């Protein structure tokens, strides 16, 4: 029910944005006053949010949806009906490739799977945007570096797409918690070591309840370690994905640090529902599982989207009935995602929402550029900021809920951590990412965390098993030019799992 209500809220906000935009813009002329049709490859909900908006403001243009949802459904149906066990599974890249080069090619392409973006660029299926930007003198100075630099990096230094919204994390901190313990507030650009030191000062026990200095977010400890590894710029693979190396002092330090921090009970452990049910006797306690909102952790890595929920809870805008025990209210603020070392400008992972590009075979390339430019421009960003639950790529329009005064620059000040392994892995093996290899790492990390192995032994075993899996992948490419399904480490479908967001 909570998930259903969330989507109703999102749809309501999107509808509100449509109303605001219609009132703001009036009608504008397209590139050519003659009636034109712009074909858009997108999911239906994205099309409703963006495509129809373009029609409203460009009266001589009709947008035609090429429904990505239906193409995905067709893919899954074909996979399920496969009878040949050696048949190559259909992958998302196959669907994009077929759609972009087929007899009815789209002009505008929405990319909902960032891992395939470099592959689309490599195969020449997208048009670079730099020529249009220079020709039209399109202003990109107000776009967050996390967006421009991150997308350029995936395009080998060339900009092939823009995204009007994105998601980034920062470090939220409970000012009331800090005041109570007499500890100085965190600051922007602090290192992880500095944050860990603060967390140690903030960990204590009160009335039998453990209070923690830091929560890394959601997921188990290994997922949190993976975020840390990504930000460090470490990779277990060489550039050709032939050598696997994790048994190093760098990996040993990271694994040991997180294991020790949890043993010292400085980092909040995963929430224990069964234990909490016994304690509260069945009483409704909304957000008791949320380390930060519940007051259990003084600091927590959280994403921007959570601000509105936090704001509503702290301002009494949520009601769960007269018997519900709501969290205690507290003052809070945010600082930048902690950096690895002094002077670093690399933060956490960034996720792009509504990422759009132009098909290299677009029949209306100029109109497609007008669409991309409009959707990523100031007017749309300004109007959508009044109803959006996401960060605007044009940073000046990022405003917190009314009456809330927080450090909004914390979400946009740093560059994104690299996701090069996933993207490059997908590019080489076409339909795989390193997920199953990482799962082996998760098993070895758990063995080290629980004391079954030393960190050194767990890393040595991980390196041996990871190298064997990588060798099998490369042998598959050499044998058939493409890996066989039996050698797949990503599952029969090859569909990438979503990364865990902190």
CSV table of C-alpha atoms in Angstrom, one decimal:
chain,number,residue,atom,x,y,z
A,1,UNK,CA,0.0,0.0,0.0
A,2,UNK,CA,2.8,2.4,0.8
A,3,UNK,CA,4.4,1.8,-2.6
A,4,UNK,CA,1.1,2.3,-4.3
A,5,UNK,CA,0.5,5.6,-2.5
A,6,UNK,CA,4.0,6.7,-3.4
A,7,UNK,CA,3.3,6.3,-7.1
A,8,UNK,CA,0.0,8.1,-6.8
A,9,UNK,CA,1.9,11.0,-5.2
A,10,UNK,CA,4.5,11.0,-8.0
A,11,UNK,CA,1.8,11.0,-10.7
A,12,UNK,CA,0.0,13.8,-8.9
A,13,UNK,CA,3.2,15.9,-8.8
A,14,UNK,CA,3.9,15.2,-12.5
A,15,UNK,CA,0.4,16.3,-13.4
A,16,UNK,CA,0.9,19.5,-11.3
A,17,UNK,CA,4.1,20.1,-13.2
A,18,UNK,CA,2.2,19.9,-16.5
A,19,UNK,CA,-0.3,22.5,-15.3
A,20,UNK,CA,2.4,24.9,-14.1
A,21,UNK,CA,4.4,24.5,-17.4
A,22,UNK,CA,1.4,25.2,-19.6
A,23,UNK,CA,0.7,28.4,-17.8
A,24,UNK,CA,4.4,29.5,-17.9
A,25,UNK,CA,5.2,29.1,-21.5
A,26,UNK,CA,2.2,29.7,-23.8
A,27,UNK,CA,2.9,28.5,-27.4
A,28,UNK,CA,6.3,28.5,-29.1
A,29,UNK,CA,7.2,27.8,-32.7
A,30,UNK,CA,9.2,24.7,-33.7
A,31,UNK,CA,12.2,24.8,-36.0
A,32,UNK,CA,9.9,24.9,-39.0
A,33,UNK,CA,6.3,26.2,-38.9
A,34,UNK,CA,5.2,23.2,-41.1
A,35,UNK,CA,3.4,20.4,-39.2
A,36,UNK,CA,6.0,17.8,-38.1
A,37,UNK,CA,6.0,14.4,-36.3
A,38,UNK,CA,8.7,13.7,-33.7
A,39,UNK,CA,9.2,10.1,-32.8
A,40,UNK,CA,10.2,9.4,-29.2
A,41,UNK,CA,11.5,6.1,-27.8
A,42,UNK,CA,10.5,6.1,-24.1
A,43,UNK,CA,8.5,4.4,-21.4
A,44,UNK,CA,4.9,5.5,-21.3
A,45,UNK,CA,5.2,7.4,-18.0
A,46,UNK,CA,8.2,9.3,-19.3
A,47,UNK,CA,6.4,10.1,-22.5
A,48,UNK,CA,3.4,11.5,-20.6
A,49,UNK,CA,5.6,13.6,-18.4
A,50,UNK,CA,7.8,15.0,-21.3
A,51,UNK,CA,6.4,14.2,-24.7
A,52,UNK,CA,3.0,15.6,-24.3
A,53,UNK,CA,4.4,18.7,-22.7
A,54,UNK,CA,6.4,19.4,-25.8
A,55,UNK,CA,3.2,19.1,-27.9
A,56,UNK,CA,1.5,21.7,-25.7
A,57,UNK,CA,4.2,24.2,-26.1
A,58,UNK,CA,4.9,23.4,-29.8
A,59,UNK,CA,1.5,23.5,-31.5
A,60,UNK,CA,2.8,22.4,-35.0
A,61,UNK,CA,4.5,19.3,-33.6
A,62,UNK,CA,3.0,15.9,-32.9
A,63,UNK,CA,5.0,13.5,-30.8
A,64,UNK,CA,4.7,9.8,-31.5
A,65,UNK,CA,5.6,7.3,-28.8
A,66,UNK,CA,7.6,4.2,-29.6
A,67,UNK,CA,6.7,2.4,-26.4
A,68,UNK,CA,9.8,1.0,-24.6
A,69,UNK,CA,7.6,-0.8,-22.1
A,70,UNK,CA,6.0,-2.9,-24.9
A,71,UNK,CA,9.5,-3.6,-26.4
A,72,UNK,CA,10.7,-4.9,-23.0
A,73,UNK,CA,7.6,-7.0,-22.7
A,74,UNK,CA,8.2,-8.5,-26.1
A,75,UNK,CA,11.8,-9.3,-25.0
A,76,UNK,CA,10.8,-11.1,-21.9
A,77,UNK,CA,8.1,-13.0,-23.7
A,78,UNK,CA,10.6,-14.2,-26.3
A,79,UNK,CA,13.1,-15.2,-23.6
A,80,UNK,CA,10.5,-17.3,-21.8
A,81,UNK,CA,9.6,-19.1,-25.0
A,82,UNK,CA,13.1,-19.9,-26.0
A,83,UNK,CA,13.5,-23.7,-26.6
A,84,UNK,CA,17.1,-23.8,-27.7
A,85,UNK,CA,19.2,-23.9,-24.5
A,86,UNK,CA,22.2,-22.5,-26.4
A,87,UNK,CA,20.3,-19.6,-27.9
A,88,UNK,CA,21.7,-16.2,-27.1
A,89,UNK,CA,19.4,-14.4,-24.7
A,90,UNK,CA,17.9,-11.1,-25.8
A,91,UNK,CA,19.4,-8.1,-24.1
A,92,UNK,CA,18.3,-4.5,-23.6
A,93,UNK,CA,21.1,-3.4,-26.0
A,94,UNK,CA,19.5,-5.6,-28.6
A,95,UNK,CA,16.2,-3.8,-28.2
A,96,UNK,CA,17.7,-0.4,-28.5
A,97,UNK,CA,19.8,-1.4,-31.4
A,98,UNK,CA,16.8,-2.8,-33.3
A,99,UNK,CA,14.7,0.2,-32.5
A,100,UNK,CA,17.3,2.8,-33.5
A,101,UNK,CA,18.3,1.2,-36.8
A,102,UNK,CA,14.9,-0.2,-37.8
A,103,UNK,CA,12.5,1.0,-40.5
A,104,UNK,CA,10.7,3.3,-38.1
A,105,UNK,CA,13.5,4.9,-36.1
A,106,UNK,CA,12.9,7.3,-33.3
A,107,UNK,CA,14.3,10.8,-33.3
A,108,UNK,CA,14.6,11.2,-29.5
A,109,UNK,CA,15.9,8.3,-27.4
A,110,UNK,CA,15.3,8.1,-23.6
A,111,UNK,CA,17.9,5.8,-22.0
A,112,UNK,CA,16.7,4.0,-18.9
A,113,UNK,CA,19.7,1.7,-18.5
A,114,UNK,CA,22.9,3.7,-18.0
A,115,UNK,CA,25.1,0.6,-18.5
A,116,UNK,CA,24.2,0.4,-22.2
A,117,UNK,CA,24.8,4.1,-22.9
A,118,UNK,CA,28.6,3.6,-23.6
A,119,UNK,CA,27.7,0.7,-25.9
A,120,UNK,CA,25.3,2.9,-27.9
A,121,UNK,CA,28.0,5.5,-28.2
A,122,UNK,CA,30.6,3.0,-29.3
A,123,UNK,CA,28.4,1.6,-32.0
A,124,UNK,CA,27.7,5.0,-33.4
A,125,UNK,CA,23.9,4.9,-32.7
A,126,UNK,CA,23.7,8.3,-31.1
A,127,UNK,CA,24.5,11.8,-32.3
A,128,UNK,CA,27.0,14.0,-30.4
A,129,UNK,CA,25.3,17.1,-29.0
A,130,UNK,CA,28.4,19.4,-29.0
A,131,UNK,CA,27.8,20.7,-32.5
A,132,UNK,CA,24.3,21.7,-31.7
A,133,UNK,CA,25.4,23.3,-28.4
A,134,UNK,CA,28.1,25.4,-30.2
A,135,UNK,CA,25.8,26.3,-33.1
A,136,UNK,CA,22.9,27.4,-31.0
A,137,UNK,CA,25.1,28.8,-28.2
A,138,UNK,CA,23.2,26.7,-25.8
A,139,UNK,CA,24.0,27.6,-22.2
A,140,UNK,CA,25.3,24.6,-20.2
A,141,UNK,CA,27.1,26.6,-17.5
A,142,UNK,CA,24.2,26.3,-15.1
A,143,UNK,CA,24.1,22.5,-15.3
A,144,UNK,CA,25.5,20.6,-12.4
A,145,UNK,CA,29.1,19.2,-13.0
A,146,UNK,CA,27.7,15.9,-11.7
A,147,UNK,CA,25.5,15.7,-14.8
A,148,UNK,CA,27.7,17.2,-17.5
A,149,UNK,CA,31.0,15.7,-16.4
A,150,UNK,CA,29.4,12.3,-15.6
A,151,UNK,CA,27.7,11.9,-19.0
A,152,UNK,CA,30.7,13.2,-20.9
A,153,UNK,CA,32.9,10.6,-19.1
A,154,UNK,CA,30.5,7.8,-20.2
A,155,UNK,CA,30.8,9.2,-23.8
A,156,UNK,CA,34.7,9.2,-23.8
A,157,UNK,CA,34.8,13.0,-23.4
A,158,UNK,CA,32.0,13.8,-25.8
A,159,UNK,CA,28.5,14.8,-24.7
A,160,UNK,CA,25.9,12.5,-26.3
A,161,UNK,CA,23.0,13.1,-23.9
A,162,UNK,CA,21.5,15.4,-21.3
A,163,UNK,CA,19.3,14.7,-18.3
A,164,UNK,CA,16.9,17.3,-16.8
A,165,UNK,CA,17.0,15.6,-13.3
A,166,UNK,CA,19.3,13.5,-11.3
A,167,UNK,CA,19.7,11.8,-8.0
A,168,UNK,CA,22.7,12.4,-5.6
A,169,UNK,CA,23.5,11.6,-2.0
A,170,UNK,CA,24.8,13.8,0.8
A,171,UNK,CA,25.5,13.3,4.5
A,172,UNK,CA,22.5,14.2,6.7
A,173,UNK,CA,23.2,15.1,10.3
A,174,UNK,CA,21.1,15.4,13.4
A,175,UNK,CA,22.0,18.8,15.0
A,176,UNK,CA,20.1,18.0,18.1
A,177,UNK,CA,22.1,14.7,18.5
A,178,UNK,CA,25.4,16.6,18.1
A,179,UNK,CA,24.4,19.3,20.6
A,180,UNK,CA,23.5,16.7,23.1
A,181,UNK,CA,26.9,15.0,22.8
A,182,UNK,CA,28.8,18.3,22.6
A,183,UNK,CA,30.3,17.4,19.3
A,184,UNK,CA,31.1,20.0,16.5
A,185,UNK,CA,28.9,19.7,13.4
A,186,UNK,CA,30.4,18.1,10.2
A,187,UNK,CA,31.4,20.4,7.4
A,188,UNK,CA,31.5,20.2,3.6
A,189,UNK,CA,34.3,18.3,2.0
A,190,UNK,CA,35.2,16.3,5.1
A,191,UNK,CA,37.1,13.1,4.6
A,192,UNK,CA,35.7,9.7,5.5
A,193,UNK,CA,38.4,9.4,8.2
A,194,UNK,CA,37.1,12.7,9.7
A,195,UNK,CA,33.5,11.4,9.6
A,196,UNK,CA,34.5,8.1,11.2
A,197,UNK,CA,36.2,10.0,14.0
A,198,UNK,CA,33.0,12.1,14.6
A,199,UNK,CA,30.9,8.9,14.5
A,200,UNK,CA,33.1,7.4,17.3
A,201,UNK,CA,32.4,10.4,19.5
A,202,UNK,CA,28.6,10.1,18.9
A,203,UNK,CA,28.1,6.4,19.6
A,204,UNK,CA,26.6,5.7,23.0
A,205,UNK,CA,23.8,3.8,24.8
A,206,UNK,CA,20.7,5.5,26.3
A,207,UNK,CA,18.1,3.7,28.4
A,208,UNK,CA,19.1,0.4,26.9
A,209,UNK,CA,18.9,1.7,23.4
A,210,UNK,CA,22.1,1.8,21.2
A,211,UNK,CA,22.7,5.1,19.4
A,212,UNK,CA,25.1,5.1,16.5
A,213,UNK,CA,27.3,7.8,15.1
A,214,UNK,CA,26.8,6.8,11.4
A,215,UNK,CA,24.5,5.0,9.1
A,216,UNK,CA,25.7,4.3,5.6
A,217,UNK,CA,22.2,3.9,4.2
A,218,UNK,CA,20.4,0.8,3.0
A,219,UNK,CA,21.5,-2.7,2.2
A,220,UNK,CA,24.0,-4.9,4.0
A,221,UNK,CA,27.6,-3.8,4.9
A,222,UNK,CA,29.1,-5.2,1.7
A,223,UNK,CA,26.9,-3.0,-0.4
A,224,UNK,CA,28.1,-0.1,1.6
A,225,UNK,CA,31.7,-1.2,1.0
A,226,UNK,CA,31.0,-1.4,-2.7
A,227,UNK,CA,30.0,2.3,-2.7
A,228,UNK,CA,33.3,3.1,-0.9
A,229,UNK,CA,35.3,1.1,-3.4
A,230,UNK,CA,33.6,2.9,-6.3
A,231,UNK,CA,34.4,6.3,-4.8
A,232,UNK,CA,38.0,5.2,-4.2
A,233,UNK,CA,38.4,4.6,-8.0
A,234,UNK,CA,39.5,1.1,-7.3
A,235,UNK,CA,38.7,-1.7,-9.8
A,236,UNK,CA,39.3,-5.4,-9.4
A,237,UNK,CA,39.7,-5.6,-13.2
A,238,UNK,CA,42.5,-4.5,-15.5
A,239,UNK,CA,41.4,-2.3,-18.5
A,240,UNK,CA,41.1,-5.4,-20.8
A,241,UNK,CA,39.1,-7.4,-18.2
A,242,UNK,CA,41.6,-10.3,-18.3
A,243,UNK,CA,43.2,-9.9,-14.8
A,244,UNK,CA,41.3,-9.8,-11.6
A,245,UNK,CA,43.0,-8.3,-8.5
A,246,UNK,CA,41.6,-7.7,-5.1
A,247,UNK,CA,44.2,-9.2,-2.8
A,248,UNK,CA,45.9,-5.8,-2.3
A,249,UNK,CA,46.6,-3.5,0.7
A,250,UNK,CA,44.0,-1.0,-0.6
A,251,UNK,CA,41.2,-3.6,-0.5
A,252,UNK,CA,42.4,-5.0,2.8
A,253,UNK,CA,42.3,-1.6,4.4
A,254,UNK,CA,38.7,-0.9,3.2
A,255,UNK,CA,37.4,-4.3,4.2
A,256,UNK,CA,39.1,-4.1,7.6
A,257,UNK,CA,37.9,-0.6,8.2
A,258,UNK,CA,34.2,-1.4,7.7
A,259,UNK,CA,34.4,-4.7,9.6
A,260,UNK,CA,36.1,-3.0,12.6
A,261,UNK,CA,33.7,0.0,12.5
A,262,UNK,CA,30.7,-2.4,12.8
A,263,UNK,CA,32.4,-4.5,15.5
A,264,UNK,CA,32.9,-1.3,17.5
A,265,UNK,CA,29.2,-0.6,16.9
A,266,UNK,CA,30.0,2.8,15.4
A,267,UNK,CA,28.1,2.1,12.1
A,268,UNK,CA,24.5,1.1,12.5
A,269,UNK,CA,23.8,-2.5,11.7
A,270,UNK,CA,20.9,-3.6,9.5
A,271,UNK,CA,17.6,-3.0,11.3
A,272,UNK,CA,16.2,-6.0,13.1
A,273,UNK,CA,12.5,-6.2,12.6
A,274,UNK,CA,11.9,-9.2,14.8
A,275,UNK,CA,13.7,-7.7,17.8
A,276,UNK,CA,11.9,-4.4,17.4
A,277,UNK,CA,8.4,-6.1,17.3
A,278,UNK,CA,9.3,-7.8,20.6
A,279,UNK,CA,10.3,-4.5,22.1
A,280,UNK,CA,7.3,-2.4,21.1
A,281,UNK,CA,4.7,-5.0,21.8
A,282,UNK,CA,3.0,-4.5,18.4
A,283,UNK,CA,2.6,-0.8,18.8
A,284,UNK,CA,2.7,1.2,15.6
A,285,UNK,CA,6.0,3.1,15.3
A,286,UNK,CA,6.3,4.7,11.9
A,287,UNK,CA,9.8,5.1,10.5
A,288,UNK,CA,11.3,3.0,13.3
A,289,UNK,CA,13.3,1.2,10.7
A,290,UNK,CA,14.8,4.4,9.4
A,291,UNK,CA,18.2,5.0,11.1
A,292,UNK,CA,18.1,8.8,10.7
A,293,UNK,CA,14.4,9.7,11.0
A,294,UNK,CA,14.0,7.4,14.1
A,295,UNK,CA,17.0,9.2,15.8
A,296,UNK,CA,19.0,6.0,16.0
A,297,UNK,CA,21.9,7.4,14.0
A,298,UNK,CA,23.5,10.9,14.3
A,299,UNK,CA,24.6,10.9,10.6
A,300,UNK,CA,23.4,9.1,7.6
A,301,UNK,CA,24.2,8.9,3.9
A,302,UNK,CA,20.8,9.7,2.2
A,303,UNK,CA,19.6,10.8,-1.3
A,304,UNK,CA,17.9,14.1,-2.1
A,305,UNK,CA,14.5,12.4,-2.7
A,306,UNK,CA,14.2,11.7,1.1
A,307,UNK,CA,14.2,15.3,2.0
A,308,UNK,CA,10.4,15.7,1.6
A,309,UNK,CA,9.6,12.7,3.7
A,310,UNK,CA,12.0,13.9,6.4
A,311,UNK,CA,10.5,17.4,6.2
A,312,UNK,CA,7.0,16.1,6.5
A,313,UNK,CA,7.8,13.9,9.5
A,314,UNK,CA,9.7,16.7,11.4
A,315,UNK,CA,6.8,19.2,10.7
A,316,UNK,CA,4.0,16.9,11.7
A,317,UNK,CA,2.6,16.6,8.2
A,318,UNK,CA,2.1,12.8,8.5
A,319,UNK,CA,-0.6,11.1,10.5
A,320,UNK,CA,-0.8,7.4,11.2
A,321,UNK,CA,-3.6,7.4,13.8
A,322,UNK,CA,-3.9,8.4,17.5
A,323,UNK,CA,-2.0,5.3,18.7
A,324,UNK,CA,1.0,5.7,16.5
A,325,UNK,CA,4.3,6.6,18.3
A,326,UNK,CA,5.9,9.1,15.9
A,327,UNK,CA,9.7,9.8,16.0
A,328,UNK,CA,10.9,12.7,18.1
A,329,UNK,CA,11.5,15.9,16.2
A,330,UNK,CA,15.0,17.3,15.8
A,331,UNK,CA,17.0,19.9,13.9
A,332,UNK,CA,19.0,18.7,10.9
A,333,UNK,CA,21.1,19.8,8.0
A,334,UNK,CA,23.3,18.3,5.2
A,335,UNK,CA,26.9,18.5,4.1
A,336,UNK,CA,28.6,17.0,1.1
A,337,UNK,CA,29.1,13.3,0.7
A,338,UNK,CA,32.4,12.5,2.5
A,339,UNK,CA,35.5,12.5,0.2
A,340,UNK,CA,38.4,10.0,0.2
A,341,UNK,CA,41.1,12.4,0.9
A,342,UNK,CA,41.8,16.2,1.4
A,343,UNK,CA,41.1,18.2,-1.7
A,344,UNK,CA,39.2,15.5,-3.6
A,345,UNK,CA,36.1,16.5,-5.5
A,346,UNK,CA,34.7,13.0,-6.0
A,347,UNK,CA,31.5,12.2,-4.2
A,348,UNK,CA,29.0,9.3,-4.4
A,349,UNK,CA,27.2,7.6,-7.2
A,350,UNK,CA,24.9,9.8,-9.3
A,351,UNK,CA,21.8,8.5,-11.1
A,352,UNK,CA,20.3,10.3,-14.1
A,353,UNK,CA,16.6,10.6,-14.6
A,354,UNK,CA,15.1,11.3,-18.0
A,355,UNK,CA,18.4,10.9,-19.8
A,356,UNK,CA,17.8,11.7,-23.5
A,357,UNK,CA,19.8,11.6,-26.7
A,358,UNK,CA,19.3,11.9,-30.5
A,359,UNK,CA,19.3,8.9,-32.7
A,360,UNK,CA,22.1,8.9,-35.3
A,361,UNK,CA,19.5,7.9,-37.9
A,362,UNK,CA,16.9,10.5,-36.7
A,363,UNK,CA,14.7,11.7,-39.6
A,364,UNK,CA,14.1,15.0,-37.7
A,365,UNK,CA,17.5,15.6,-36.1
A,366,UNK,CA,17.0,19.4,-35.7
A,367,UNK,CA,13.6,19.0,-34.2
A,368,UNK,CA,15.0,16.3,-31.9
A,369,UNK,CA,17.7,18.8,-30.7
A,370,UNK,CA,15.0,21.4,-30.1
A,371,UNK,CA,13.2,18.8,-28.0
A,372,UNK,CA,16.3,17.9,-26.0
A,373,UNK,CA,17.3,21.6,-25.6
A,374,UNK,CA,13.8,22.6,-24.4
A,375,UNK,CA,13.4,19.7,-21.9
A,376,UNK,CA,16.8,20.5,-20.4
A,377,UNK,CA,16.4,24.3,-20.5
A,378,UNK,CA,15.8,27.0,-17.9
A,379,UNK,CA,12.1,27.4,-18.5
A,380,UNK,CA,11.3,23.8,-17.9
A,381,UNK,CA,13.6,23.5,-15.0
A,382,UNK,CA,12.1,26.6,-13.3
A,383,UNK,CA,8.5,25.4,-13.7
A,384,UNK,CA,9.2,21.8,-12.7
A,385,UNK,CA,11.1,22.8,-9.6
A,386,UNK,CA,7.8,23.8,-8.0
A,387,UNK,CA,6.5,20.3,-8.2
A,388,UNK,CA,9.6,18.0,-8.6
A,389,UNK,CA,10.8,15.5,-6.1
A,390,UNK,CA,14.1,15.2,-7.9
A,391,UNK,CA,17.2,17.4,-8.2
A,392,UNK,CA,17.2,19.7,-11.3
A,393,UNK,CA,20.3,19.5,-13.4
A,394,UNK,CA,20.1,23.3,-13.6
A,395,UNK,CA,21.2,23.9,-10.0
A,396,UNK,CA,19.7,27.4,-9.5
A,397,UNK,CA,16.2,25.9,-9.5
A,398,UNK,CA,16.9,23.4,-6.7
A,399,UNK,CA,14.8,24.6,-3.8
A,400,UNK,CA,13.9,22.8,-0.6
A,401,UNK,CA,10.4,22.6,0.7
A,402,UNK,CA,9.0,26.0,1.8
A,403,UNK,CA,10.4,27.3,5.0
A,404,UNK,CA,13.3,24.8,5.1
A,405,UNK,CA,16.8,26.3,5.1
A,406,UNK,CA,19.4,23.7,4.4
A,407,UNK,CA,22.7,23.4,2.5
A,408,UNK,CA,21.4,22.5,-0.9
A,409,UNK,CA,24.8,22.9,-2.5
A,410,UNK,CA,25.8,19.7,-0.7
A,411,UNK,CA,24.1,17.7,-3.4
A,412,UNK,CA,25.7,19.3,-6.4
A,413,UNK,CA,29.2,20.4,-5.3
A,414,UNK,CA,31.0,17.1,-6.0
A,415,UNK,CA,31.6,15.1,-9.2
A,416,UNK,CA,30.1,11.6,-9.4
A,417,UNK,CA,32.0,8.5,-8.4
A,418,UNK,CA,33.0,6.4,-11.5
A,419,UNK,CA,30.8,3.5,-12.6
A,420,UNK,CA,33.4,2.4,-15.2
A,421,UNK,CA,33.4,-1.3,-14.3
A,422,UNK,CA,29.8,-1.8,-15.0
A,423,UNK,CA,29.8,0.2,-18.2
A,424,UNK,CA,33.0,-1.2,-19.6
A,425,UNK,CA,32.1,-4.7,-18.6
A,426,UNK,CA,28.8,-4.5,-20.5
A,427,UNK,CA,30.6,-3.0,-23.5
A,428,UNK,CA,33.1,-5.9,-23.7
A,429,UNK,CA,30.8,-8.8,-22.9
A,430,UNK,CA,27.7,-7.2,-24.5
A,431,UNK,CA,25.2,-8.7,-22.1
A,432,UNK,CA,26.9,-9.0,-18.7
A,433,UNK,CA,28.0,-7.0,-15.8
A,434,UNK,CA,30.2,-8.0,-12.9
A,435,UNK,CA,27.3,-8.6,-10.5
A,436,UNK,CA,27.8,-12.4,-10.0
A,437,UNK,CA,31.6,-11.9,-9.5
A,438,UNK,CA,30.7,-9.2,-6.9
A,439,UNK,CA,28.4,-11.8,-5.2
A,440,UNK,CA,31.4,-14.0,-4.7
A,441,UNK,CA,33.0,-11.1,-3.0
A,442,UNK,CA,30.0,-10.6,-0.8
A,443,UNK,CA,30.3,-14.2,0.4
A,444,UNK,CA,34.0,-13.9,1.2
A,445,UNK,CA,33.4,-10.5,2.9
A,446,UNK,CA,30.7,-12.1,5.1
A,447,UNK,CA,33.2,-14.9,6.0
A,448,UNK,CA,35.6,-12.3,7.1
A,449,UNK,CA,33.0,-10.2,9.0
A,450,UNK,CA,31.8,-13.2,11.0
A,451,UNK,CA,35.4,-14.4,11.8
A,452,UNK,CA,35.3,-17.6,9.6
A,453,UNK,CA,38.3,-16.2,7.7
A,454,UNK,CA,40.8,-13.5,8.1
A,455,UNK,CA,40.4,-10.5,5.8
A,456,UNK,CA,43.6,-11.5,4.0
A,457,UNK,CA,42.4,-15.1,3.4
A,458,UNK,CA,38.9,-13.9,2.3
A,459,UNK,CA,40.5,-11.6,-0.3
A,460,UNK,CA,42.9,-14.3,-1.5
A,461,UNK,CA,40.0,-16.7,-2.1
A,462,UNK,CA,37.9,-13.9,-3.7
A,463,UNK,CA,40.8,-13.2,-6.1
A,464,UNK,CA,41.2,-16.9,-7.1
A,465,UNK,CA,37.5,-17.4,-7.7
A,466,UNK,CA,37.1,-14.0,-9.5
A,467,UNK,CA,40.0,-14.8,-11.8
A,468,UNK,CA,38.5,-18.2,-12.7
A,469,UNK,CA,35.1,-16.6,-13.6
A,470,UNK,CA,36.8,-13.8,-15.6
A,471,UNK,CA,38.8,-16.5,-17.5
A,472,UNK,CA,35.6,-18.3,-18.4
A,473,UNK,CA,34.1,-15.2,-19.7
A,474,UNK,CA,37.0,-14.4,-22.0
A,475,UNK,CA,37.2,-18.1,-23.2
A,476,UNK,CA,33.5,-17.8,-24.2
A,477,UNK,CA,34.3,-14.7,-26.3
A,478,UNK,CA,37.2,-16.5,-28.0
A,479,UNK,CA,35.2,-19.6,-28.7
A,480,UNK,CA,32.1,-18.1,-30.3
A,481,UNK,CA,32.8,-14.4,-30.6
A,482,UNK,CA,30.1,-14.1,-27.9
A,483,UNK,CA,29.7,-15.8,-24.6
A,484,UNK,CA,27.5,-18.9,-24.4
A,485,UNK,CA,24.6,-18.9,-22.0
A,486,UNK,CA,26.2,-21.7,-19.9
A,487,UNK,CA,29.1,-19.4,-19.1
A,488,UNK,CA,27.0,-16.5,-18.2
A,489,UNK,CA,27.7,-15.1,-14.8
A,490,UNK,CA,24.8,-12.6,-15.0
A,491,UNK,CA,21.9,-15.1,-15.2
A,492,UNK,CA,19.9,-16.3,-18.2
A,493,UNK,CA,18.2,-13.0,-18.9
A,494,UNK,CA,21.3,-10.9,-18.6
A,495,UNK,CA,19.3,-8.0,-17.3
A,496,UNK,CA,21.3,-5.9,-15.0
A,497,UNK,CA,20.2,-5.7,-11.4
A,498,UNK,CA,19.6,-2.1,-10.1
A,499,UNK,CA,22.5,-0.8,-8.0
A,500,UNK,CA,21.8,-0.3,-4.3
A,501,UNK,CA,21.3,3.3,-3.5
A,502,UNK,CA,22.6,4.6,-0.2
